[in-house]
GROMACS .gro file of C-alpha atoms in nm:
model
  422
    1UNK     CA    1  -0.972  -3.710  10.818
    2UNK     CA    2  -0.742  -3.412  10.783
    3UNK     CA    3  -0.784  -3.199  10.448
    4UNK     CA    4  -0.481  -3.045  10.319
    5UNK     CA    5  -0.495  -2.661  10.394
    6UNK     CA    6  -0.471  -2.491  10.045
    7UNK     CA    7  -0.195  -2.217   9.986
    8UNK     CA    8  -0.317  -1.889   9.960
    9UNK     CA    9  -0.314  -1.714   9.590
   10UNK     CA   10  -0.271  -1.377   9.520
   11UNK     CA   11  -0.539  -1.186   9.373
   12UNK     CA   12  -0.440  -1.099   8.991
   13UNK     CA   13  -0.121  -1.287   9.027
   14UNK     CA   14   0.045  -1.312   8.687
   15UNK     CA   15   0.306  -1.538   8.531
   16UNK     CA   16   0.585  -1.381   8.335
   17UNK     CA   17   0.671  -1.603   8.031
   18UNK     CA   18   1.054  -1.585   7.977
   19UNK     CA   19   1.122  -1.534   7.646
   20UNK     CA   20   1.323  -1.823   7.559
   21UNK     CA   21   1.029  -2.020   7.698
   22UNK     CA   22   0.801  -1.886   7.390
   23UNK     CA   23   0.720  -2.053   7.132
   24UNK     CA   24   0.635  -1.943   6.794
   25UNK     CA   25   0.344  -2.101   6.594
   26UNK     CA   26   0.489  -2.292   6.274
   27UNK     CA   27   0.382  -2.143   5.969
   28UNK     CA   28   0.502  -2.228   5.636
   29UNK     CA   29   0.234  -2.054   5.459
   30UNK     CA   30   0.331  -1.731   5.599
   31UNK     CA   31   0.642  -1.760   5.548
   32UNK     CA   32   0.591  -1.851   5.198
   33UNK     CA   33   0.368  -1.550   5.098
   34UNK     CA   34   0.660  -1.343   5.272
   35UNK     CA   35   0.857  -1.514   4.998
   36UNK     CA   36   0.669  -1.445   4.692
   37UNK     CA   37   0.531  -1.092   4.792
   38UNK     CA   38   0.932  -1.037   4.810
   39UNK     CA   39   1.044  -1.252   4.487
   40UNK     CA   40   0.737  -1.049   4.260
   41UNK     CA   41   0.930  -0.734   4.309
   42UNK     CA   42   1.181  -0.818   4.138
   43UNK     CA   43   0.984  -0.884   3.823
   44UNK     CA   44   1.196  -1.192   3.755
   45UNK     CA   45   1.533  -1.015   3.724
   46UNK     CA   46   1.727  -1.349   3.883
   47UNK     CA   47   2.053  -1.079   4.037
   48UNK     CA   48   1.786  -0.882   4.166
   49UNK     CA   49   1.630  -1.247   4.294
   50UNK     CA   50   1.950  -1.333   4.415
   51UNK     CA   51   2.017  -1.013   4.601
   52UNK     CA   52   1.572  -1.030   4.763
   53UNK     CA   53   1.711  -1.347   4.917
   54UNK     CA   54   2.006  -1.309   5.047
   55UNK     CA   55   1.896  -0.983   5.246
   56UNK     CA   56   1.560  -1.142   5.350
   57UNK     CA   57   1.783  -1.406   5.493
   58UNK     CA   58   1.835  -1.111   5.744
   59UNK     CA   59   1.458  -1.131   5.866
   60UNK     CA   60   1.314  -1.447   5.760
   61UNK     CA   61   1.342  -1.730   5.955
   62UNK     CA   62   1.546  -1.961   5.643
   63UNK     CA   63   1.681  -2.191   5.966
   64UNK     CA   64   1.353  -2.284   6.046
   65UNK     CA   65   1.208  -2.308   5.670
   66UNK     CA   66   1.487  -2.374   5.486
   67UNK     CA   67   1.277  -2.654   5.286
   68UNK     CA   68   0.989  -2.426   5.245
   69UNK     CA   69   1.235  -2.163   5.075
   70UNK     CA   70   1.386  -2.443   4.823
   71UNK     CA   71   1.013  -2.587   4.719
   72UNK     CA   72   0.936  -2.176   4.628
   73UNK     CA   73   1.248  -2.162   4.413
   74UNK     CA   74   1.229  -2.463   4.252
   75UNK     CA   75   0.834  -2.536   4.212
   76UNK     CA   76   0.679  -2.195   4.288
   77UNK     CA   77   0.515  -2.254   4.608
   78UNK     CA   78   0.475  -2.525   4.859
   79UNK     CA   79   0.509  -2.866   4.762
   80UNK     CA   80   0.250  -3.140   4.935
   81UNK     CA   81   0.254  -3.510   4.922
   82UNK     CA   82   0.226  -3.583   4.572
   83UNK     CA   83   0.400  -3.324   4.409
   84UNK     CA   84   0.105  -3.125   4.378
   85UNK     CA   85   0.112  -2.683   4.527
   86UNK     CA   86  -0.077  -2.586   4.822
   87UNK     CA   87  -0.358  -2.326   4.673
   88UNK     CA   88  -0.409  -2.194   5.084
   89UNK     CA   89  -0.372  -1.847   5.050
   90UNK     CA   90  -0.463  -1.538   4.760
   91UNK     CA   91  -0.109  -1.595   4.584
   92UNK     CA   92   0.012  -1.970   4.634
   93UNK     CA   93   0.204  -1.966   4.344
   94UNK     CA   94   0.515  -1.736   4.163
   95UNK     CA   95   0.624  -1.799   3.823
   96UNK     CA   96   1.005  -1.682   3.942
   97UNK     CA   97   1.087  -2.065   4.017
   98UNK     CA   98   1.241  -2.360   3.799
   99UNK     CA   99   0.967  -2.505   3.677
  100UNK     CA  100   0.833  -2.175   3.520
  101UNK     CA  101   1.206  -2.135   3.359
  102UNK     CA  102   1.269  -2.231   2.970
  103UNK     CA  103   1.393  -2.583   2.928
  104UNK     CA  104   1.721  -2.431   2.781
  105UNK     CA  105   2.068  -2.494   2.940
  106UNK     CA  106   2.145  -2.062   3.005
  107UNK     CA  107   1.847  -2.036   3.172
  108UNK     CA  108   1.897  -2.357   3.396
  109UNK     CA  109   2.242  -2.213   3.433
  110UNK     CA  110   2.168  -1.878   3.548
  111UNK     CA  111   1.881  -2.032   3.776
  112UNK     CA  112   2.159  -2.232   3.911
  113UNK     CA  113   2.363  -1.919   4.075
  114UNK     CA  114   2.064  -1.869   4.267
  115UNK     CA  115   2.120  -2.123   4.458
  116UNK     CA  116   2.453  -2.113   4.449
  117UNK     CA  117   2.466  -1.780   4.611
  118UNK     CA  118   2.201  -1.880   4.876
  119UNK     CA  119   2.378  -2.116   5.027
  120UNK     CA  120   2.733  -1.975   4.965
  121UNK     CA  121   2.596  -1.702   5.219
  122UNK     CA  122   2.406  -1.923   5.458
  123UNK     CA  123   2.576  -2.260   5.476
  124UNK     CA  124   2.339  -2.407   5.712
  125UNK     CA  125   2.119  -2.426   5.438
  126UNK     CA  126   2.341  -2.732   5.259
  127UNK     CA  127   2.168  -2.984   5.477
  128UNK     CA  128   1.851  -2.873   5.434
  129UNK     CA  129   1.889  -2.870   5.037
  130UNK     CA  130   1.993  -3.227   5.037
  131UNK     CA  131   1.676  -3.293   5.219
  132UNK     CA  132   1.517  -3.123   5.013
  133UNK     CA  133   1.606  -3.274   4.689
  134UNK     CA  134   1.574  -3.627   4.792
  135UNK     CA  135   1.153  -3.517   4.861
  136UNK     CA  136   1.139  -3.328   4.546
  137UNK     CA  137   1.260  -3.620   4.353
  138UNK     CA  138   1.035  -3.884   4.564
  139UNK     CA  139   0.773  -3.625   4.406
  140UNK     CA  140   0.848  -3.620   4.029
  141UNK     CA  141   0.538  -3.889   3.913
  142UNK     CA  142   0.316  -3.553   3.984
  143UNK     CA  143   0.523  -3.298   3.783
  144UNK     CA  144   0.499  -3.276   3.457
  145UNK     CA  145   0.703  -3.384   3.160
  146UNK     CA  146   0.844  -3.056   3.111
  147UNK     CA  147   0.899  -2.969   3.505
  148UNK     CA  148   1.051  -3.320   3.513
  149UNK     CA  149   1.303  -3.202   3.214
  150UNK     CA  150   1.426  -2.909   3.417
  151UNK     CA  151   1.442  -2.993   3.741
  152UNK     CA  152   1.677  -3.336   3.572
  153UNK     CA  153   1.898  -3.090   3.392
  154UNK     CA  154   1.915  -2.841   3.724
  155UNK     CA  155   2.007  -3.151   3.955
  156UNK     CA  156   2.254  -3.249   3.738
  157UNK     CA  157   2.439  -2.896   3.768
  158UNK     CA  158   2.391  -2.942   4.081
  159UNK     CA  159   2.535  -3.263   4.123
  160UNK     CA  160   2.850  -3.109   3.916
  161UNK     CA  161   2.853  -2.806   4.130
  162UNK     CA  162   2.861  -3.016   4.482
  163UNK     CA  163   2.565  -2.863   4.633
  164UNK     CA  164   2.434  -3.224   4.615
  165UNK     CA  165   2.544  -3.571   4.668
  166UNK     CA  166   2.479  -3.823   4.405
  167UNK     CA  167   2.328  -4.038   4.609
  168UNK     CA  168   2.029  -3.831   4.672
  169UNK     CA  169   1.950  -4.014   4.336
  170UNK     CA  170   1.915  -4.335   4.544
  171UNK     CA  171   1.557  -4.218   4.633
  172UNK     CA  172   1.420  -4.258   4.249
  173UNK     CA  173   1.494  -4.666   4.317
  174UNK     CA  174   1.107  -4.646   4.392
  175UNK     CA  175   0.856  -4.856   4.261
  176UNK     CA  176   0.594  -4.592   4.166
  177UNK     CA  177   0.842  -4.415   4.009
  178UNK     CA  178   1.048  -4.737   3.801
  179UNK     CA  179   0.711  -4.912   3.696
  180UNK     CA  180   0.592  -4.618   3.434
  181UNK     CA  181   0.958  -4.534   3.360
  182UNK     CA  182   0.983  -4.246   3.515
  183UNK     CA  183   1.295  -4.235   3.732
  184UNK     CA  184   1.442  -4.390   3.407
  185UNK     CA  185   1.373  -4.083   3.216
  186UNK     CA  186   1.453  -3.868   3.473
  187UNK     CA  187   1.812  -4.066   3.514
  188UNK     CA  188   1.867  -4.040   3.176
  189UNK     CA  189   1.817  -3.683   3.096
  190UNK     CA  190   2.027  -3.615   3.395
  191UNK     CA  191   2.325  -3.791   3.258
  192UNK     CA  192   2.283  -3.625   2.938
  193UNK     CA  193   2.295  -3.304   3.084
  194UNK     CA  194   2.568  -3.398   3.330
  195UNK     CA  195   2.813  -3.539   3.056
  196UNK     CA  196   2.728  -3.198   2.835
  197UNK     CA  197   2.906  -3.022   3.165
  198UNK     CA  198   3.165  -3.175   3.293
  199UNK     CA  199   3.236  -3.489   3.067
  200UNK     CA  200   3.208  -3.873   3.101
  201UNK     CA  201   3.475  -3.954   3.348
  202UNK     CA  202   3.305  -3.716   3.598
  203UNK     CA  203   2.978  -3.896   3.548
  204UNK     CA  204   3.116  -4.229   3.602
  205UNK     CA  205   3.320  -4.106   3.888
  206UNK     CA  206   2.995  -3.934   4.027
  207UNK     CA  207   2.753  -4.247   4.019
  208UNK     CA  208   3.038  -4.441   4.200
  209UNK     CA  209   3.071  -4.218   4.466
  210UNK     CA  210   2.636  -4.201   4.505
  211UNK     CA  211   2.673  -4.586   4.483
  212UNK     CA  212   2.483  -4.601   4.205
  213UNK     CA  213   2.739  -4.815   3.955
  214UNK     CA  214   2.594  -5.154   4.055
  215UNK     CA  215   2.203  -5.061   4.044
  216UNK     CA  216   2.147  -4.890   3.717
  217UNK     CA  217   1.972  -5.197   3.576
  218UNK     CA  218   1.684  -5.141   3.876
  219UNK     CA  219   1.559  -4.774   3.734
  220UNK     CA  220   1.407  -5.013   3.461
  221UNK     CA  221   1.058  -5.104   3.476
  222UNK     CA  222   1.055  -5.463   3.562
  223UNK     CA  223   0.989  -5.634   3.200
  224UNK     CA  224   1.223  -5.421   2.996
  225UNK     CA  225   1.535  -5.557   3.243
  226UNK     CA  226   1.715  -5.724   2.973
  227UNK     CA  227   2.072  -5.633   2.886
  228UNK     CA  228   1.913  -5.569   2.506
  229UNK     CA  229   1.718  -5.286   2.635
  230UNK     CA  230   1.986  -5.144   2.843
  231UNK     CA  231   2.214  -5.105   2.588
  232UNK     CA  232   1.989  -4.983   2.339
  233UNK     CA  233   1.852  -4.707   2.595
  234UNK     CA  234   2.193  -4.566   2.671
  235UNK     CA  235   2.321  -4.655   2.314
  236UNK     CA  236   2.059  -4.355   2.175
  237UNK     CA  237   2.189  -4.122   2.398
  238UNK     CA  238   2.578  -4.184   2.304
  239UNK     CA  239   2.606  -4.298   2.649
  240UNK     CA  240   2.827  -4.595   2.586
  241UNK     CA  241   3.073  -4.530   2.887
  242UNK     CA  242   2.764  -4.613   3.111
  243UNK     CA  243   2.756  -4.986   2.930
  244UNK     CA  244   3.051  -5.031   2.965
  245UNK     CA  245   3.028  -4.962   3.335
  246UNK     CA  246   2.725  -5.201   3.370
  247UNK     CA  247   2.924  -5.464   3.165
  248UNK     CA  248   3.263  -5.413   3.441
  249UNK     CA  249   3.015  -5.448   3.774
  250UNK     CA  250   2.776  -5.717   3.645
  251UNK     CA  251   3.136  -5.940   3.581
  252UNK     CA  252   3.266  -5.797   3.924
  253UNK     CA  253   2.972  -5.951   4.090
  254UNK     CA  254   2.958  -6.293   3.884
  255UNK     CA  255   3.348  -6.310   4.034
  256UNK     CA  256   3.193  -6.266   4.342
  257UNK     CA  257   2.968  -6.527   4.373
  258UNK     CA  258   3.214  -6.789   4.177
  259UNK     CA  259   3.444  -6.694   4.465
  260UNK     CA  260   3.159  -6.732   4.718
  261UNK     CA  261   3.060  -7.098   4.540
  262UNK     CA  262   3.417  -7.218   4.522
  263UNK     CA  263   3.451  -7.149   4.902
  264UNK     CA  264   3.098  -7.290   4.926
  265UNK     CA  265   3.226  -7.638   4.757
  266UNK     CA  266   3.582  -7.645   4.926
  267UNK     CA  267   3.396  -7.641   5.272
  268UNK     CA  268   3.140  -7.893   5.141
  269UNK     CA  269   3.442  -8.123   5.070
  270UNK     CA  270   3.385  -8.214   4.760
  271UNK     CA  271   3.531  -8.405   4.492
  272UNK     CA  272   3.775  -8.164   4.247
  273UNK     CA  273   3.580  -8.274   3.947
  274UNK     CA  274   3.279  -8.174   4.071
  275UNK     CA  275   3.448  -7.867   4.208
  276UNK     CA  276   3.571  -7.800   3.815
  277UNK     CA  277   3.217  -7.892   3.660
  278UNK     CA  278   3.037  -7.624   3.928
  279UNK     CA  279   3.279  -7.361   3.810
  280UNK     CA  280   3.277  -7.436   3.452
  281UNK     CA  281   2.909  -7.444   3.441
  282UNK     CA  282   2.907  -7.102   3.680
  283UNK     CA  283   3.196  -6.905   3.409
  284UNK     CA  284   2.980  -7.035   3.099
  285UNK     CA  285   2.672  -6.858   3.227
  286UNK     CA  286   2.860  -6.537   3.317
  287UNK     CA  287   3.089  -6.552   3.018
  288UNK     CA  288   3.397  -6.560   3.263
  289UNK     CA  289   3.707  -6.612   3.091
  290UNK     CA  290   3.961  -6.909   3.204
  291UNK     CA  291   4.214  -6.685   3.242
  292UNK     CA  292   4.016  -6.446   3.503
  293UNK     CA  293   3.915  -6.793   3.644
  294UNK     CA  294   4.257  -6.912   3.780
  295UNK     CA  295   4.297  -6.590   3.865
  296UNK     CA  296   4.014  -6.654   4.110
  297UNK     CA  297   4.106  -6.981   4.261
  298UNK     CA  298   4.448  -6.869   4.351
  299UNK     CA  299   4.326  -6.586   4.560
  300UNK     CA  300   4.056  -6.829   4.697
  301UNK     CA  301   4.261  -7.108   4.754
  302UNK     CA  302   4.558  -6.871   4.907
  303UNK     CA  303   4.242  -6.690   5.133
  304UNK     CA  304   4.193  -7.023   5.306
  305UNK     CA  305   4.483  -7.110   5.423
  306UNK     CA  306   4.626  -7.023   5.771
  307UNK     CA  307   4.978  -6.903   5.746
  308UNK     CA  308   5.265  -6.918   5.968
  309UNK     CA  309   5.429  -6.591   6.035
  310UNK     CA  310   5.788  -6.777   6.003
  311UNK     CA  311   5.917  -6.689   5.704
  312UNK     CA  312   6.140  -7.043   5.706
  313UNK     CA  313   5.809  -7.238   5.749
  314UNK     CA  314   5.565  -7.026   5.506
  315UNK     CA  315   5.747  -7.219   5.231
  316UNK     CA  316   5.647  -7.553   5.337
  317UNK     CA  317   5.343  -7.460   5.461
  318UNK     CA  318   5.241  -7.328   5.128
  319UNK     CA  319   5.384  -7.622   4.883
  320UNK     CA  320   5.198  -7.821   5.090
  321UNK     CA  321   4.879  -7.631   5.099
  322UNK     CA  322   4.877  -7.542   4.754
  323UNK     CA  323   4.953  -7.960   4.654
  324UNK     CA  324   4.606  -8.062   4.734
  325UNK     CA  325   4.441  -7.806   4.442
  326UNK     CA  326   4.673  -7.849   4.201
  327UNK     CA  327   4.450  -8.069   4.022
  328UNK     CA  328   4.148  -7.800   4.027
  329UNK     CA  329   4.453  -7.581   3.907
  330UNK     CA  330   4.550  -7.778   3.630
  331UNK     CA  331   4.188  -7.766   3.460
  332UNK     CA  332   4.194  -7.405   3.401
  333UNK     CA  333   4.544  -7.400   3.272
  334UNK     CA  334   4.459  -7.490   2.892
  335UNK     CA  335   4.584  -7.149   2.755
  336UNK     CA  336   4.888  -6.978   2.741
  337UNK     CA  337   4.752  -6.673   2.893
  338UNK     CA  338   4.584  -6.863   3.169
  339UNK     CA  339   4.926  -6.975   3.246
  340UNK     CA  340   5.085  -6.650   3.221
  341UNK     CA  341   4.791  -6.468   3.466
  342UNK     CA  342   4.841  -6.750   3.713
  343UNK     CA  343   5.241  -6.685   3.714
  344UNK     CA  344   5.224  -6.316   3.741
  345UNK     CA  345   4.920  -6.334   3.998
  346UNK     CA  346   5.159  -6.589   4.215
  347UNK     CA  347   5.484  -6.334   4.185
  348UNK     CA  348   5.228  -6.033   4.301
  349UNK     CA  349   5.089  -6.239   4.595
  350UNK     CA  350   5.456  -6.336   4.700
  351UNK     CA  351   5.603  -5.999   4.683
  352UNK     CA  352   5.285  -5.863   4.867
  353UNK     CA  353   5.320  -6.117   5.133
  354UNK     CA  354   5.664  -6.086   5.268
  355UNK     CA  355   5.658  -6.424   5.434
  356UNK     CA  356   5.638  -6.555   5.081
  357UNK     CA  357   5.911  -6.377   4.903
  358UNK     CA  358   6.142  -6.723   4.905
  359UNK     CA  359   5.821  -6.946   4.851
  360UNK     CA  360   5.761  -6.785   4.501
  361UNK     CA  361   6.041  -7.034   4.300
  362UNK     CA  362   5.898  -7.383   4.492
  363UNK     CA  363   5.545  -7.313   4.403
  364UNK     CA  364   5.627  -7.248   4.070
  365UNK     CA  365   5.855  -7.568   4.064
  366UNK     CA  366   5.524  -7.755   4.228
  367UNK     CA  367   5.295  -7.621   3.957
  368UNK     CA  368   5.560  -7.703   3.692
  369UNK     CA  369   5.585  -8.111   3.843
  370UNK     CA  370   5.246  -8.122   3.858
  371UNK     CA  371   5.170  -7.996   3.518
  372UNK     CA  372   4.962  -7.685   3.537
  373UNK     CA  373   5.256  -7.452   3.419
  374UNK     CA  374   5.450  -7.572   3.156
  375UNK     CA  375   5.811  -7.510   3.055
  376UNK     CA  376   5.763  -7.289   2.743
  377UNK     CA  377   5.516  -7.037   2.923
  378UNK     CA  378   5.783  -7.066   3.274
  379UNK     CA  379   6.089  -6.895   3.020
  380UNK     CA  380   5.851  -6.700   2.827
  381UNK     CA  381   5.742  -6.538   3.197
  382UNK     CA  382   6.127  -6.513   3.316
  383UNK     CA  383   6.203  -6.362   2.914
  384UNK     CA  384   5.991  -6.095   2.899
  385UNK     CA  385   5.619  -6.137   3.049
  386UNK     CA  386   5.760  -6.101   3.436
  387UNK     CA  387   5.582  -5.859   3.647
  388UNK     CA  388   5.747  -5.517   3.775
  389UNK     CA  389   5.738  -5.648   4.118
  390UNK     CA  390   6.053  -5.757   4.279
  391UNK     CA  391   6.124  -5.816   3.929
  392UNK     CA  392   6.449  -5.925   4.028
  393UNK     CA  393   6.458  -6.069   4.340
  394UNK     CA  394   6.242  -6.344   4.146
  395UNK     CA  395   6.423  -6.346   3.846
  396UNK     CA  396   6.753  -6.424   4.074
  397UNK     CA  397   6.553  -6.681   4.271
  398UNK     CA  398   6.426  -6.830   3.934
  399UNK     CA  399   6.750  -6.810   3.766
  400UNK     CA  400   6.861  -7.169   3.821
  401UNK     CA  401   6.583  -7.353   3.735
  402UNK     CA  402   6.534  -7.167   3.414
  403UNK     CA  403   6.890  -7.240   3.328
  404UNK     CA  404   6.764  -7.570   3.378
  405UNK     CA  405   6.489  -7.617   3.220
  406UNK     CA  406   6.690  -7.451   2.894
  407UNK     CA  407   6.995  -7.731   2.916
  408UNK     CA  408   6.691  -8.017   2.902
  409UNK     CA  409   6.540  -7.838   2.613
  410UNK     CA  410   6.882  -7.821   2.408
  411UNK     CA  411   6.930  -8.201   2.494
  412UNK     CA  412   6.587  -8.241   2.396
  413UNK     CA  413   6.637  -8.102   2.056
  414UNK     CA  414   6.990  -8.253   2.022
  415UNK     CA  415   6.758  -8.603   2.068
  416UNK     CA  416   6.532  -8.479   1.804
  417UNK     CA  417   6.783  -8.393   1.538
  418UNK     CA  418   6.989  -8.724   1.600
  419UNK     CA  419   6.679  -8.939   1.538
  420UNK     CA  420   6.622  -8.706   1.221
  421UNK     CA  421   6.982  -8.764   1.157
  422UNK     CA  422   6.915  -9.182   1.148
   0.00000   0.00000   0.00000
């Protein structure tokens, strides 16, 4: 067989590496001594701080260890899994960081331009902050209480600042973290702190916005979920505002699912009593009120129904839709102000839905033969109780059958005071 002739090398050939082709060895620890050798010159003055970083920006690689540079400023060296420093090196650790500040709001304040400045000057470092404060708070179970204090009061001026999103809190919803109470804590000194700058409304609009509104009963350790201990936990810190936002999404989702089982029993086809028994037993657990209940089955009932996009049929359509429930209707009808929701909720849906804007006086009519409107809450609605919309397109389309409805009353009463009279 043949053998492949080999190509002839040249003696002490060399490869050129191209530069771009280099790579540079990763090295966090030397970049943090860099760091600290720099930050211990300044003998803790924070402008002088401030001014270290910003012009060692210049010729330290911050793009490549952005997160090495926050876990220096905030815990004084480099953070490993746990929470615990790195001791590699002869100086692992400054004292110019967060977590060697005083607990007091100045010096959390004045810490705070720090960072501020930092990434005012390089924005690429945003990012890498967020990222950073979602591992730092993974890490709190191995700070201690006091480093847990500060670093809750400086994310919350951060959090009011922008430089972080609220829902880098999402990453305390951690088991190891809710069992001892710990992301509890931590949650609740933040909000403290937050409300102190910037105010309730803020706060509330903040957890919204980090989706938190609807999860703040999961920070709690398992057996102390009870809407008891909630209230007293936020009722010590004079956070009542967060309550009441616990109170609003816990009934927002019990609507939800009694929407979700009266869909649930419609499709099951069955009876309307045992329709009204499922949803009577479902608004007595969740302390639903009747009014917010017919509320709900219009907009359920309305939801299921496939409309015609002829205005001159929608009419029909709908009495005759809307004629099968009125029975279901008629059970949560037995207040006045059930009445009056359901009437205002129908004028809202038919001004809203165009097609529907010369339905609105025959399903009232249908709900009025059918008993689950009655007369006296019908003239109350067209007196004074009517909604602003098309207020008087539906007070002109009403107009004759309130007139009426008046004329029987006054022969009614004539009857009455005849029969007196005898």
């Amino acid at each position: 067989m043949s053998q492949k002739a080999e190509r002839p090398v040249l003696s002490g050939q060399r490869i050129k590496t191209r530069k771009r082709d280099e790579r540079e060895k990763y090295d966090p620890t030397g970049f943090r001594d860099a760091v600290i050798a720099g930050l211990e010159k300044t003998g803790g003055d924070l402008d002088q701080i401030a001014k270290f970083l910003v012009n060692a920006g210049n010729k330290l690689d911050y793009r490549r260890y952005g997160e090495v540079l926050f876990d220096i400023l905030i815990a004084g060296g480099l953070l490993v899994p746990g929470g615990s420093i790195s001791q590699d090196g002869e100086k692992p650790r400054t004292n110019y960081c967060i977590f060697e500040a005083p607990e007091d709001m100045e010096a959390m304040r004045n810490h705070e331009q720090v960072f501020v400045n930092l990434m005012r000057r390089f924005k690429y470092l945003e990012k890498m902050f967020e990222e950073e404060m979602k591992k730092v708070l993974v890490f709190i179970k191995g700070f201690t209480p006091s480093e847990r204090i500060k670093l809750a009061r400086m994310t919350a001026l951060l959090l009011c600042n922008g430089s972080v999103p609220p829902n880098v809190l999402l990453v305390l919803n951690n088991e190891h973290l809710i069992k001892d109470g710990i992301a509890l804590d931590f949650l609740v000194e933040l909000f403290v702190t937050f409300k102190q700058e910037k105010g309730m409304q803020s706060l509330i609009q903040a957890l919204k916005k980090g989706g938190l509104e609807s999860k703040l009963m999961d920070f709690f350790p398992p057996n102390k979920r009870t809407e008891e201990n909630f209230k007293q936990v936020f009722l010590e810190k004079d956070l009542t505002e967060i309550i009441k936002l616990h109170k609003a999404q816990a009934s927002q989702e019990a609507k939800r699912e009694l929407q979700q089982t009266l869909i649930d029993d419609i499709n099951d086809e069955k009876p309307h009593s045992e329709i009204t028994a499922d949803i009577k037993e479902f608004a007595q657990k969740a302390n639903i009120p009747e009014h917010e209940i017919i509320v709900i089955i219009w907009s359920t009932v309305m939801s299921l129904g496939e409309w015609n996009k002829k205005e001159e049929l929608v009419t029909e359509q709908a009495v005759r839709h809307l004629k099968g429930y009125c029975p279901l209707m008629q059970a949560f009808t037995s207040t006045d102000r059930a009445e009056l929701a359901l009437i205002q909720k129908v004028q809202d849906f038919c001004y809203e839905n165009m097609n529907f804007m010369k339905a609105f006086q025959k399903i009232i009519l249908l709900f009025y033969k059918t008993e689950v409107l009655s007369e006296e809450i019908i003239l109350r609605w067209y007196k004074d109780s009517h909604s602003s919309k098309g207020k008087m397109h539906f007070l002109e389309q009403m107009k004759k059958f309130v007139e009426w409805l008046q004329s029987a009353e006054e022969e009614s009463e004539s009857d009455d005071e005849q029969k007196n009279g005898e």
